[in-house]
PDB file of C-alpha atoms in Angstrom:
ATOM      1  CA  UNK A   1     226.815 -47.900  24.525  1.00  0.00           C
ATOM      2  CA  UNK A   2     228.545 -46.661  27.701  1.00  0.00           C
ATOM      3  CA  UNK A   3     232.100 -47.649  28.540  1.00  0.00           C
ATOM      4  CA  UNK A   4     230.844 -49.280  31.753  1.00  0.00           C
ATOM      5  CA  UNK A   5     228.897 -51.756  29.626  1.00  0.00           C
ATOM      6  CA  UNK A   6     231.660 -52.450  27.111  1.00  0.00           C
ATOM      7  CA  UNK A   7     234.774 -52.328  29.283  1.00  0.00           C
ATOM      8  CA  UNK A   8     234.861 -54.820  32.194  1.00  0.00           C
ATOM      9  CA  UNK A   9     237.472 -52.751  34.014  1.00  0.00           C
ATOM     10  CA  UNK A  10     235.354 -49.597  33.724  1.00  0.00           C
ATOM     11  CA  UNK A  11     232.415 -51.585  35.081  1.00  0.00           C
ATOM     12  CA  UNK A  12     234.575 -52.794  37.977  1.00  0.00           C
ATOM     13  CA  UNK A  13     235.645 -49.236  38.792  1.00  0.00           C
ATOM     14  CA  UNK A  14     232.036 -48.048  38.713  1.00  0.00           C
ATOM     15  CA  UNK A  15     230.892 -50.959  40.877  1.00  0.00           C
ATOM     16  CA  UNK A  16     233.372 -50.305  43.688  1.00  0.00           C
ATOM     17  CA  UNK A  17     232.784 -46.540  43.480  1.00  0.00           C
ATOM     18  CA  UNK A  18     229.104 -46.996  44.378  1.00  0.00           C
ATOM     19  CA  UNK A  19     228.012 -46.239  47.910  1.00  0.00           C
ATOM     20  CA  UNK A  20     230.570 -45.342  50.570  1.00  0.00           C
ATOM     21  CA  UNK A  21     233.136 -48.134  50.844  1.00  0.00           C
ATOM     22  CA  UNK A  22     235.029 -46.367  53.622  1.00  0.00           C
ATOM     23  CA  UNK A  23     231.982 -46.634  55.898  1.00  0.00           C
ATOM     24  CA  UNK A  24     232.251 -50.422  55.494  1.00  0.00           C
ATOM     25  CA  UNK A  25     236.060 -50.647  55.502  1.00  0.00           C
ATOM     26  CA  UNK A  26     236.262 -48.913  58.875  1.00  0.00           C
ATOM     27  CA  UNK A  27     234.459 -51.924  60.364  1.00  0.00           C
ATOM     28  CA  UNK A  28     237.480 -54.136  59.680  1.00  0.00           C
ATOM     29  CA  UNK A  29     240.136 -51.407  59.626  1.00  0.00           C
ATOM     30  CA  UNK A  30     242.168 -53.297  62.225  1.00  0.00           C
ATOM     31  CA  UNK A  31     242.848 -56.075  59.709  1.00  0.00           C
ATOM     32  CA  UNK A  32     245.205 -53.707  57.884  1.00  0.00           C
ATOM     33  CA  UNK A  33     247.414 -53.775  60.973  1.00  0.00           C
ATOM     34  CA  UNK A  34     247.261 -57.588  61.022  1.00  0.00           C
ATOM     35  CA  UNK A  35     248.336 -57.758  57.366  1.00  0.00           C
ATOM     36  CA  UNK A  36     251.149 -55.231  57.710  1.00  0.00           C
ATOM     37  CA  UNK A  37     252.253 -56.792  60.980  1.00  0.00           C
ATOM     38  CA  UNK A  38     252.394 -60.336  59.621  1.00  0.00           C
ATOM     39  CA  UNK A  39     255.899 -59.667  58.234  1.00  0.00           C
ATOM     40  CA  UNK A  40     258.741 -57.367  59.238  1.00  0.00           C
ATOM     41  CA  UNK A  41     258.545 -53.929  57.599  1.00  0.00           C
ATOM     42  CA  UNK A  42     261.468 -51.585  58.135  1.00  0.00           C
ATOM     43  CA  UNK A  43     262.406 -48.057  57.073  1.00  0.00           C
ATOM     44  CA  UNK A  44     263.686 -47.940  53.522  1.00  0.00           C
ATOM     45  CA  UNK A  45     261.676 -50.929  52.298  1.00  0.00           C
ATOM     46  CA  UNK A  46     259.441 -50.590  49.252  1.00  0.00           C
ATOM     47  CA  UNK A  47     255.914 -51.849  49.939  1.00  0.00           C
ATOM     48  CA  UNK A  48     252.985 -52.231  47.530  1.00  0.00           C
ATOM     49  CA  UNK A  49     249.423 -52.546  48.836  1.00  0.00           C
ATOM     50  CA  UNK A  50     247.336 -53.991  46.002  1.00  0.00           C
ATOM     51  CA  UNK A  51     243.616 -53.133  45.811  1.00  0.00           C
ATOM     52  CA  UNK A  52     244.255 -50.873  48.789  1.00  0.00           C
ATOM     53  CA  UNK A  53     240.734 -49.483  49.174  1.00  0.00           C
ATOM     54  CA  UNK A  54     241.017 -46.667  51.691  1.00  0.00           C
ATOM     55  CA  UNK A  55     244.490 -47.793  52.729  1.00  0.00           C
ATOM     56  CA  UNK A  56     244.251 -49.862  55.906  1.00  0.00           C
ATOM     57  CA  UNK A  57     247.406 -51.900  55.169  1.00  0.00           C
ATOM     58  CA  UNK A  58     249.247 -49.202  53.198  1.00  0.00           C
ATOM     59  CA  UNK A  59     249.016 -46.672  56.028  1.00  0.00           C
ATOM     60  CA  UNK A  60     250.256 -49.209  58.592  1.00  0.00           C
ATOM     61  CA  UNK A  61     253.240 -50.036  56.370  1.00  0.00           C
ATOM     62  CA  UNK A  62     254.022 -46.321  56.024  1.00  0.00           C
ATOM     63  CA  UNK A  63     253.869 -45.946  59.805  1.00  0.00           C
ATOM     64  CA  UNK A  64     256.632 -48.586  59.963  1.00  0.00           C
ATOM     65  CA  UNK A  65     258.816 -46.294  57.843  1.00  0.00           C
ATOM     66  CA  UNK A  66     258.462 -47.959  54.457  1.00  0.00           C
ATOM     67  CA  UNK A  67     258.115 -46.257  51.076  1.00  0.00           C
ATOM     68  CA  UNK A  68     254.556 -47.291  50.214  1.00  0.00           C
ATOM     69  CA  UNK A  69     252.344 -47.359  47.131  1.00  0.00           C
ATOM     70  CA  UNK A  70     248.612 -47.975  47.559  1.00  0.00           C
ATOM     71  CA  UNK A  71     247.079 -49.130  44.261  1.00  0.00           C
ATOM     72  CA  UNK A  72     243.375 -49.522  43.523  1.00  0.00           C
ATOM     73  CA  UNK A  73     241.225 -49.821  40.421  1.00  0.00           C
ATOM     74  CA  UNK A  74     238.733 -47.296  41.869  1.00  0.00           C
ATOM     75  CA  UNK A  75     240.553 -44.005  42.384  1.00  0.00           C
ATOM     76  CA  UNK A  76     237.457 -42.639  44.135  1.00  0.00           C
ATOM     77  CA  UNK A  77     238.800 -44.533  47.175  1.00  0.00           C
ATOM     78  CA  UNK A  78     241.764 -42.191  47.435  1.00  0.00           C
ATOM     79  CA  UNK A  79     239.989 -39.134  48.845  1.00  0.00           C
ATOM     80  CA  UNK A  80     239.326 -41.000  52.098  1.00  0.00           C
ATOM     81  CA  UNK A  81     242.669 -42.802  51.897  1.00  0.00           C
ATOM     82  CA  UNK A  82     244.526 -39.478  51.733  1.00  0.00           C
ATOM     83  CA  UNK A  83     242.508 -38.169  54.662  1.00  0.00           C
ATOM     84  CA  UNK A  84     243.284 -41.263  56.729  1.00  0.00           C
ATOM     85  CA  UNK A  85     246.993 -41.075  55.835  1.00  0.00           C
ATOM     86  CA  UNK A  86     247.098 -37.419  56.876  1.00  0.00           C
ATOM     87  CA  UNK A  87     245.448 -38.279  60.197  1.00  0.00           C
ATOM     88  CA  UNK A  88     248.120 -40.956  60.713  1.00  0.00           C
ATOM     89  CA  UNK A  89     250.888 -38.499  59.834  1.00  0.00           C
ATOM     90  CA  UNK A  90     252.299 -40.536  56.940  1.00  0.00           C
ATOM     91  CA  UNK A  91     252.731 -40.201  53.203  1.00  0.00           C
ATOM     92  CA  UNK A  92     251.598 -42.855  50.741  1.00  0.00           C
ATOM     93  CA  UNK A  93     251.657 -42.730  46.951  1.00  0.00           C
ATOM     94  CA  UNK A  94     248.125 -43.485  45.729  1.00  0.00           C
ATOM     95  CA  UNK A  95     247.904 -44.915  42.211  1.00  0.00           C
ATOM     96  CA  UNK A  96     244.959 -46.006  40.084  1.00  0.00           C
ATOM     97  CA  UNK A  97     245.766 -49.425  38.647  1.00  0.00           C
ATOM     98  CA  UNK A  98     244.690 -52.995  37.998  1.00  0.00           C
ATOM     99  CA  UNK A  99     245.630 -55.963  40.212  1.00  0.00           C
ATOM    100  CA  UNK A 100     245.784 -58.085  37.060  1.00  0.00           C
ATOM    101  CA  UNK A 101     248.341 -55.798  35.381  1.00  0.00           C
ATOM    102  CA  UNK A 102     250.512 -54.140  38.026  1.00  0.00           C
ATOM    103  CA  UNK A 103     252.443 -51.238  36.440  1.00  0.00           C
ATOM    104  CA  UNK A 104     255.779 -52.169  37.999  1.00  0.00           C
ATOM    105  CA  UNK A 105     258.938 -54.018  37.071  1.00  0.00           C
ATOM    106  CA  UNK A 106     259.676 -57.552  38.217  1.00  0.00           C
ATOM    107  CA  UNK A 107     261.076 -57.916  41.753  1.00  0.00           C
ATOM    108  CA  UNK A 108     260.426 -54.245  42.547  1.00  0.00           C
ATOM    109  CA  UNK A 109     259.027 -54.479  46.098  1.00  0.00           C
ATOM    110  CA  UNK A 110     260.244 -55.913  49.397  1.00  0.00           C
ATOM    111  CA  UNK A 111     256.697 -56.564  50.610  1.00  0.00           C
ATOM    112  CA  UNK A 112     253.434 -56.939  48.664  1.00  0.00           C
ATOM    113  CA  UNK A 113     250.241 -56.669  50.732  1.00  0.00           C
ATOM    114  CA  UNK A 114     246.546 -57.013  49.975  1.00  0.00           C
ATOM    115  CA  UNK A 115     243.721 -56.865  52.532  1.00  0.00           C
ATOM    116  CA  UNK A 116     240.433 -58.143  51.057  1.00  0.00           C
ATOM    117  CA  UNK A 117     241.482 -56.682  47.709  1.00  0.00           C
ATOM    118  CA  UNK A 118     243.255 -58.861  45.149  1.00  0.00           C
ATOM    119  CA  UNK A 119     240.841 -61.675  45.955  1.00  0.00           C
ATOM    120  CA  UNK A 120     238.173 -59.759  43.981  1.00  0.00           C
ATOM    121  CA  UNK A 121     240.174 -59.819  40.716  1.00  0.00           C
ATOM    122  CA  UNK A 122     238.366 -61.904  38.100  1.00  0.00           C
ATOM    123  CA  UNK A 123     241.358 -63.899  36.835  1.00  0.00           C
ATOM    124  CA  UNK A 124     242.806 -65.568  39.894  1.00  0.00           C
ATOM    125  CA  UNK A 125     245.924 -67.029  38.305  1.00  0.00           C
ATOM    126  CA  UNK A 126     246.784 -63.719  36.635  1.00  0.00           C
ATOM    127  CA  UNK A 127     246.344 -61.733  39.855  1.00  0.00           C
ATOM    128  CA  UNK A 128     248.320 -64.275  41.884  1.00  0.00           C
ATOM    129  CA  UNK A 129     251.105 -64.186  39.323  1.00  0.00           C
ATOM    130  CA  UNK A 130     251.267 -60.405  39.522  1.00  0.00           C
ATOM    131  CA  UNK A 131     251.615 -60.430  43.309  1.00  0.00           C
ATOM    132  CA  UNK A 132     254.542 -62.823  43.009  1.00  0.00           C
ATOM    133  CA  UNK A 133     256.121 -61.110  40.004  1.00  0.00           C
ATOM    134  CA  UNK A 134     256.575 -57.706  41.628  1.00  0.00           C
ATOM    135  CA  UNK A 135     257.880 -59.142  44.904  1.00  0.00           C
ATOM    136  CA  UNK A 136     261.664 -59.455  45.053  1.00  0.00           C
ATOM    137  CA  UNK A 137     263.308 -62.809  45.785  1.00  0.00           C
ATOM    138  CA  UNK A 138     263.590 -63.048  49.542  1.00  0.00           C
ATOM    139  CA  UNK A 139     260.542 -60.801  49.938  1.00  0.00           C
ATOM    140  CA  UNK A 140     257.081 -61.499  51.367  1.00  0.00           C
ATOM    141  CA  UNK A 141     253.510 -61.466  50.067  1.00  0.00           C
ATOM    142  CA  UNK A 142     250.625 -61.137  52.540  1.00  0.00           C
ATOM    143  CA  UNK A 143     246.909 -61.572  51.796  1.00  0.00           C
ATOM    144  CA  UNK A 144     243.772 -61.359  53.938  1.00  0.00           C
ATOM    145  CA  UNK A 145     240.886 -63.234  52.265  1.00  0.00           C
ATOM    146  CA  UNK A 146     237.290 -63.634  53.438  1.00  0.00           C
ATOM    147  CA  UNK A 147     236.143 -67.222  54.093  1.00  0.00           C
ATOM    148  CA  UNK A 148     233.169 -68.659  52.173  1.00  0.00           C
ATOM    149  CA  UNK A 149     231.480 -70.040  55.295  1.00  0.00           C
ATOM    150  CA  UNK A 150     231.705 -66.813  57.323  1.00  0.00           C
ATOM    151  CA  UNK A 151     229.406 -63.796  57.364  1.00  0.00           C
ATOM    152  CA  UNK A 152     230.910 -62.125  54.283  1.00  0.00           C
ATOM    153  CA  UNK A 153     230.920 -65.370  52.303  1.00  0.00           C
ATOM    154  CA  UNK A 154     227.324 -66.202  53.164  1.00  0.00           C
ATOM    155  CA  UNK A 155     226.174 -62.621  52.509  1.00  0.00           C
ATOM    156  CA  UNK A 156     227.895 -62.629  49.119  1.00  0.00           C
ATOM    157  CA  UNK A 157     226.341 -65.989  48.176  1.00  0.00           C
ATOM    158  CA  UNK A 158     222.961 -64.489  49.063  1.00  0.00           C
ATOM    159  CA  UNK A 159     223.677 -61.419  46.915  1.00  0.00           C
ATOM    160  CA  UNK A 160     224.622 -63.583  43.926  1.00  0.00           C
ATOM    161  CA  UNK A 161     221.173 -65.166  43.945  1.00  0.00           C
ATOM    162  CA  UNK A 162     219.620 -61.729  43.434  1.00  0.00           C
ATOM    163  CA  UNK A 163     222.342 -60.057  41.394  1.00  0.00           C
ATOM    164  CA  UNK A 164     224.820 -62.397  39.630  1.00  0.00           C
ATOM    165  CA  UNK A 165     228.131 -60.545  39.634  1.00  0.00           C
ATOM    166  CA  UNK A 166     230.353 -63.081  37.887  1.00  0.00           C
ATOM    167  CA  UNK A 167     229.935 -65.310  34.859  1.00  0.00           C
ATOM    168  CA  UNK A 168     228.477 -68.676  35.939  1.00  0.00           C
ATOM    169  CA  UNK A 169     231.696 -70.457  34.980  1.00  0.00           C
ATOM    170  CA  UNK A 170     233.938 -67.958  36.796  1.00  0.00           C
ATOM    171  CA  UNK A 171     235.758 -68.863  39.979  1.00  0.00           C
ATOM    172  CA  UNK A 172     234.195 -66.875  42.798  1.00  0.00           C
ATOM    173  CA  UNK A 173     236.453 -64.674  44.894  1.00  0.00           C
ATOM    174  CA  UNK A 174     235.395 -66.646  47.983  1.00  0.00           C
ATOM    175  CA  UNK A 175     237.595 -69.539  46.879  1.00  0.00           C
ATOM    176  CA  UNK A 176     240.522 -67.378  48.033  1.00  0.00           C
ATOM    177  CA  UNK A 177     239.328 -68.056  51.590  1.00  0.00           C
ATOM    178  CA  UNK A 178     240.129 -71.783  51.311  1.00  0.00           C
ATOM    179  CA  UNK A 179     243.503 -73.426  51.836  1.00  0.00           C
ATOM    180  CA  UNK A 180     243.308 -75.488  48.671  1.00  0.00           C
ATOM    181  CA  UNK A 181     242.672 -72.543  46.380  1.00  0.00           C
ATOM    182  CA  UNK A 182     245.481 -70.486  47.919  1.00  0.00           C
ATOM    183  CA  UNK A 183     247.923 -73.365  47.501  1.00  0.00           C
ATOM    184  CA  UNK A 184     246.842 -74.001  43.911  1.00  0.00           C
ATOM    185  CA  UNK A 185     247.300 -70.334  42.990  1.00  0.00           C
ATOM    186  CA  UNK A 186     250.477 -69.560  44.963  1.00  0.00           C
ATOM    187  CA  UNK A 187     252.054 -72.851  45.975  1.00  0.00           C
ATOM    188  CA  UNK A 188     255.259 -73.569  44.056  1.00  0.00           C
ATOM    189  CA  UNK A 189     255.888 -69.838  43.774  1.00  0.00           C
ATOM    190  CA  UNK A 190     255.852 -68.957  47.469  1.00  0.00           C
ATOM    191  CA  UNK A 191     256.523 -70.803  50.703  1.00  0.00           C
ATOM    192  CA  UNK A 192     253.121 -70.427  52.340  1.00  0.00           C
ATOM    193  CA  UNK A 193     251.649 -70.159  55.812  1.00  0.00           C
ATOM    194  CA  UNK A 194     247.846 -69.949  56.095  1.00  0.00           C
ATOM    195  CA  UNK A 195     246.154 -69.058  59.386  1.00  0.00           C
ATOM    196  CA  UNK A 196     242.469 -68.640  60.360  1.00  0.00           C
ATOM    197  CA  UNK A 197     241.468 -65.240  61.733  1.00  0.00           C
ATOM    198  CA  UNK A 198     238.284 -63.374  62.601  1.00  0.00           C
ATOM    199  CA  UNK A 199     237.270 -59.756  63.013  1.00  0.00           C
ATOM    200  CA  UNK A 200     234.100 -58.635  64.807  1.00  0.00           C
ATOM    201  CA  UNK A 201     231.760 -56.276  62.955  1.00  0.00           C
ATOM    202  CA  UNK A 202     230.106 -54.241  65.713  1.00  0.00           C
ATOM    203  CA  UNK A 203     226.932 -52.157  65.471  1.00  0.00           C
ATOM    204  CA  UNK A 204     224.464 -50.592  67.885  1.00  0.00           C
ATOM    205  CA  UNK A 205     221.681 -52.860  66.617  1.00  0.00           C
ATOM    206  CA  UNK A 206     220.562 -55.125  63.797  1.00  0.00           C
ATOM    207  CA  UNK A 207     218.745 -52.164  62.230  1.00  0.00           C
ATOM    208  CA  UNK A 208     221.938 -50.112  62.371  1.00  0.00           C
ATOM    209  CA  UNK A 209     223.871 -52.838  60.553  1.00  0.00           C
ATOM    210  CA  UNK A 210     221.240 -53.361  57.860  1.00  0.00           C
ATOM    211  CA  UNK A 211     220.968 -49.615  57.284  1.00  0.00           C
ATOM    212  CA  UNK A 212     224.767 -49.179  57.048  1.00  0.00           C
ATOM    213  CA  UNK A 213     225.146 -51.948  54.498  1.00  0.00           C
ATOM    214  CA  UNK A 214     222.127 -50.795  52.475  1.00  0.00           C
ATOM    215  CA  UNK A 215     223.435 -47.231  52.280  1.00  0.00           C
ATOM    216  CA  UNK A 216     227.166 -47.861  51.876  1.00  0.00           C
ATOM    217  CA  UNK A 217     228.241 -51.365  50.785  1.00  0.00           C
ATOM    218  CA  UNK A 218     228.888 -51.184  47.018  1.00  0.00           C
ATOM    219  CA  UNK A 219     227.345 -54.582  46.105  1.00  0.00           C
ATOM    220  CA  UNK A 220     224.116 -53.733  47.946  1.00  0.00           C
ATOM    221  CA  UNK A 221     224.021 -50.182  46.592  1.00  0.00           C
ATOM    222  CA  UNK A 222     224.475 -51.690  43.123  1.00  0.00           C
ATOM    223  CA  UNK A 223     221.663 -54.176  43.813  1.00  0.00           C
ATOM    224  CA  UNK A 224     219.324 -51.378  44.880  1.00  0.00           C
ATOM    225  CA  UNK A 225     219.963 -49.600  41.580  1.00  0.00           C
ATOM    226  CA  UNK A 226     219.267 -52.702  39.484  1.00  0.00           C
ATOM    227  CA  UNK A 227     216.602 -54.750  41.299  1.00  0.00           C
ATOM    228  CA  UNK A 228     212.876 -54.223  41.483  1.00  0.00           C
ATOM    229  CA  UNK A 229     211.760 -52.749  44.803  1.00  0.00           C
ATOM    230  CA  UNK A 230     210.186 -56.020  45.975  1.00  0.00           C
ATOM    231  CA  UNK A 231     213.343 -57.965  45.159  1.00  0.00           C
ATOM    232  CA  UNK A 232     215.518 -55.484  47.004  1.00  0.00           C
ATOM    233  CA  UNK A 233     213.240 -55.642  50.050  1.00  0.00           C
ATOM    234  CA  UNK A 234     213.524 -59.446  49.971  1.00  0.00           C
ATOM    235  CA  UNK A 235     217.321 -59.147  49.788  1.00  0.00           C
ATOM    236  CA  UNK A 236     217.406 -56.894  52.856  1.00  0.00           C
ATOM    237  CA  UNK A 237     215.077 -59.277  54.710  1.00  0.00           C
ATOM    238  CA  UNK A 238     217.499 -62.148  54.033  1.00  0.00           C
ATOM    239  CA  UNK A 239     220.433 -60.012  55.131  1.00  0.00           C
ATOM    240  CA  UNK A 240     218.614 -59.164  58.362  1.00  0.00           C
ATOM    241  CA  UNK A 241     217.892 -62.849  59.028  1.00  0.00           C
ATOM    242  CA  UNK A 242     221.561 -63.736  58.479  1.00  0.00           C
ATOM    243  CA  UNK A 243     222.668 -61.006  60.896  1.00  0.00           C
ATOM    244  CA  UNK A 244     220.215 -62.193  63.545  1.00  0.00           C
ATOM    245  CA  UNK A 245     221.449 -65.781  63.098  1.00  0.00           C
ATOM    246  CA  UNK A 246     225.129 -64.881  63.521  1.00  0.00           C
ATOM    247  CA  UNK A 247     224.813 -62.141  66.160  1.00  0.00           C
ATOM    248  CA  UNK A 248     226.853 -62.944  69.291  1.00  0.00           C
ATOM    249  CA  UNK A 249     226.534 -59.503  70.839  1.00  0.00           C
ATOM    250  CA  UNK A 250     225.405 -58.691  74.358  1.00  0.00           C
ATOM    251  CA  UNK A 251     223.602 -55.359  74.201  1.00  0.00           C
ATOM    252  CA  UNK A 252     224.999 -54.623  70.742  1.00  0.00           C
ATOM    253  CA  UNK A 253     225.074 -56.459  67.430  1.00  0.00           C
ATOM    254  CA  UNK A 254     228.418 -58.262  66.997  1.00  0.00           C
ATOM    255  CA  UNK A 255     229.068 -60.429  63.947  1.00  0.00           C
ATOM    256  CA  UNK A 256     232.292 -62.486  63.713  1.00  0.00           C
ATOM    257  CA  UNK A 257     233.637 -62.294  60.144  1.00  0.00           C
ATOM    258  CA  UNK A 258     236.161 -65.026  59.407  1.00  0.00           C
ATOM    259  CA  UNK A 259     239.127 -64.730  57.060  1.00  0.00           C
ATOM    260  CA  UNK A 260     242.420 -66.431  56.296  1.00  0.00           C
ATOM    261  CA  UNK A 261     245.753 -64.662  56.637  1.00  0.00           C
ATOM    262  CA  UNK A 262     248.150 -65.873  53.945  1.00  0.00           C
ATOM    263  CA  UNK A 263     251.869 -65.188  54.273  1.00  0.00           C
ATOM    264  CA  UNK A 264     254.136 -66.204  51.414  1.00  0.00           C
ATOM    265  CA  UNK A 265     257.921 -66.057  51.261  1.00  0.00           C
ATOM    266  CA  UNK A 266     259.406 -65.745  47.767  1.00  0.00           C
ATOM    267  CA  UNK A 267     262.564 -67.860  47.764  1.00  0.00           C
ATOM    268  CA  UNK A 268     265.786 -66.538  46.359  1.00  0.00           C
ATOM    269  CA  UNK A 269     266.281 -69.842  44.538  1.00  0.00           C
ATOM    270  CA  UNK A 270     263.784 -71.123  41.970  1.00  0.00           C
ATOM    271  CA  UNK A 271     261.391 -73.645  43.507  1.00  0.00           C
ATOM    272  CA  UNK A 272     260.861 -75.512  40.254  1.00  0.00           C
ATOM    273  CA  UNK A 273     262.538 -78.930  39.951  1.00  0.00           C
ATOM    274  CA  UNK A 274     265.588 -79.243  37.735  1.00  0.00           C
ATOM    275  CA  UNK A 275     264.297 -82.320  35.933  1.00  0.00           C
TER     276      UNK A 275
END
């Protein structure tokens, strides 16, 4: 039996290595600047970008002069990440690793960032605890998380009907896009601010968008490899209908994709009550 079938982490790496994630990530590349810009980042700071993908937040932090590590479970992301960093004229350390077991000491980073990354970790409490653990007291944690009622949330819910990607009892990653879930996972550890945001996904046409997602988006590439042809055609038809419903473009296809920006300050003093 292959390791992808027996090792959940190997399966996760294989899943996110399918397709061409960078062709999707470039659609919301600007969110990396929002995440890195949500807190002050200065030369000499140590910054960790967890589940970095192709490095949208890591590269922005490096441009601010920080010493940056971009960590991702799928090291296939790093070829494009290195290329993007070189284009930006910065250096980033790229490291294969797991958001649920960060290979760093406690309190090791001034800023811990994650743009649509850590939210995909299966064990939410474990991943949240790791973000907090490696952030120094007085430091900041920043997350960008897709909302369940936006385009990405609705598209993912549609995908799950065709290709269940989590155990039925598992908490879906989309819960990270709600205030309550963020506060349950991080409240009491961080002083939180949660703000609604949106990024427009822009394409020449509906056909262009459907074709890009079918060819490049790992969950849809995975679905194509596992579904019967008729099922996959039905999936794409539903995706097309969703795009048409949400399109606000004028001469182009423009889909607003909503997310929450979470900023958490790790207090120097313990937040837990003394009693």
